[in-house]
mmCIF file of C-alpha atoms in Angstrom:
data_model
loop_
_atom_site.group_PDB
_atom_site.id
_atom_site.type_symbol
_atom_site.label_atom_id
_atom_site.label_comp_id
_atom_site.label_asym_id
_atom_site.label_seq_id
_atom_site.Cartn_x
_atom_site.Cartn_y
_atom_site.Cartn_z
ATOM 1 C CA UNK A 234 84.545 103.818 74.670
ATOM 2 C CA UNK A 235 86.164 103.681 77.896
ATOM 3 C CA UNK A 236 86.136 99.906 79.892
ATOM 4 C CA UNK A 237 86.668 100.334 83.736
ATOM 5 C CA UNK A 238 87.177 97.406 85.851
ATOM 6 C CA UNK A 239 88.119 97.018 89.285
ATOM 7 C CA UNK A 240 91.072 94.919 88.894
ATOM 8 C CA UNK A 241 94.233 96.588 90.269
ATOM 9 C CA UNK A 242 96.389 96.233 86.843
ATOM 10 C CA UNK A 243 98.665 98.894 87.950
ATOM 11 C CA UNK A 244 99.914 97.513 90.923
ATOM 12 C CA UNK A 245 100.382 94.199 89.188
ATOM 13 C CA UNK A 246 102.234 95.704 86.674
ATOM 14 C CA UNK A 247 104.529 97.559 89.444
ATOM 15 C CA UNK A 248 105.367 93.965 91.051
ATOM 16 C CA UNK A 249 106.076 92.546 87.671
ATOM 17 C CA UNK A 250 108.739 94.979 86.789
ATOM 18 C CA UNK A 251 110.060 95.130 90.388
ATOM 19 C CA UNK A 252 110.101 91.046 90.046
ATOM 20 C CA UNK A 253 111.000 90.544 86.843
ATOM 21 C CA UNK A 254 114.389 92.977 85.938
ATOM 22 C CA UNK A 255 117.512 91.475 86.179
ATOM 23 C CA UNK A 256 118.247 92.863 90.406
ATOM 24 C CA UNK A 257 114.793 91.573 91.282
ATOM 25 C CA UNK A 258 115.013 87.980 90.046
ATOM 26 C CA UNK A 259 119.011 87.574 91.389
ATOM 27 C CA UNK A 260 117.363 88.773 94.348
ATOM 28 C CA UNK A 261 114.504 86.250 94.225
ATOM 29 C CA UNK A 262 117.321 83.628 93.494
ATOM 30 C CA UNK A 263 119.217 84.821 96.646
ATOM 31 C CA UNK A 264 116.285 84.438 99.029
ATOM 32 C CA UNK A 265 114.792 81.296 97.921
ATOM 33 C CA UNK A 266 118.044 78.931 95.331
ATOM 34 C CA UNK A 267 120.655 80.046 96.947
ATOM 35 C CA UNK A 268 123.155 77.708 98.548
ATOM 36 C CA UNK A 269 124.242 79.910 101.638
ATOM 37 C CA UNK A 270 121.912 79.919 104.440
ATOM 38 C CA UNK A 271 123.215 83.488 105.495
ATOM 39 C CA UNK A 272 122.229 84.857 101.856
ATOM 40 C CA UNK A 273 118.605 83.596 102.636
ATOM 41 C CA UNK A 274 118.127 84.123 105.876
ATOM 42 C CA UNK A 275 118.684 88.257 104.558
ATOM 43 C CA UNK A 276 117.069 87.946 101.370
ATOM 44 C CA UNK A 277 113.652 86.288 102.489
ATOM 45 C CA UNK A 278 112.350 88.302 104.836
ATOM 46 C CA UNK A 279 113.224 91.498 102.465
ATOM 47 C CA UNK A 280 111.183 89.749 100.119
ATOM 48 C CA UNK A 281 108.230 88.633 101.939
ATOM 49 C CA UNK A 282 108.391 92.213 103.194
ATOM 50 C CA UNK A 283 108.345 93.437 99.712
ATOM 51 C CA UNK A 284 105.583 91.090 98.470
ATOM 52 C CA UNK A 285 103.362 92.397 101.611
ATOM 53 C CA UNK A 286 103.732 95.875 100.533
ATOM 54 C CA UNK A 287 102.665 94.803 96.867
ATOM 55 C CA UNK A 288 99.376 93.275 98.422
ATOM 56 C CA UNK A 289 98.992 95.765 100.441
ATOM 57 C CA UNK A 290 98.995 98.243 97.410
ATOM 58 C CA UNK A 291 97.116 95.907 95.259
ATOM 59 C CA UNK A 292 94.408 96.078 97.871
ATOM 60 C CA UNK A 293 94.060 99.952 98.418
ATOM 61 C CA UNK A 294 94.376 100.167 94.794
ATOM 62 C CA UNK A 295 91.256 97.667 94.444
ATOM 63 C CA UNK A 296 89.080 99.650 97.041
ATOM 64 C CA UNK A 297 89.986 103.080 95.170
ATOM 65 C CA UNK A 298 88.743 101.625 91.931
ATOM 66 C CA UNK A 299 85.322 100.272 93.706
ATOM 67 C CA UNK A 300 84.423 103.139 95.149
ATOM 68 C CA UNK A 301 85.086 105.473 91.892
ATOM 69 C CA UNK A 302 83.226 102.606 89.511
ATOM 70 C CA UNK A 303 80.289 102.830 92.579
ATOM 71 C CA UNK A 304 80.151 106.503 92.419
ATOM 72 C CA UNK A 305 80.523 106.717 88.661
ATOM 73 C CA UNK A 306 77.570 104.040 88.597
ATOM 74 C CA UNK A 307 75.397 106.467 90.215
ATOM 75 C CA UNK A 308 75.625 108.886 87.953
ATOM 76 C CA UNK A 309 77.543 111.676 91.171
ATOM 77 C CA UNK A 310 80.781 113.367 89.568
#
């Protein structure tokens, strides 16, 4: 038995590894701990940037998935 749901999983599982490897969180680090204002004034708006594009994907990602679970619902193939 197959469970569909909406919820974008994919692209949440993209931003985690993008976030979470070892370049992503010394990036993070850079933009947001560091102690140079030069290093975050580069770094942040890379990574709001970045985190805009993951929303962005999250959402088309969410609207896919509703319309194939509407159609699917409906019984059209």
């Amino acid at each position: 038995m197959h469970v569909r749901t909406r919820w974008p999983w994919i692209s949440l599982l993209l931003g985690a590894v993008v976030a979470l490897n070892p370049v992503g969180l010394d990036f993070l680090r850079s933009a947001f701990f560091s102690g140079e204002q030069l290093s975050r004034n580069i770094a942040q708006p890379i990574v709001f940037s970045a985190l805009a594009i993951l929303v962005l994907i999250g959402i088309i990602e969410w609207l896919v998935r509703s319309i194939v679970f509407k159609r699917r619902a409906r019984g059209a193939s």
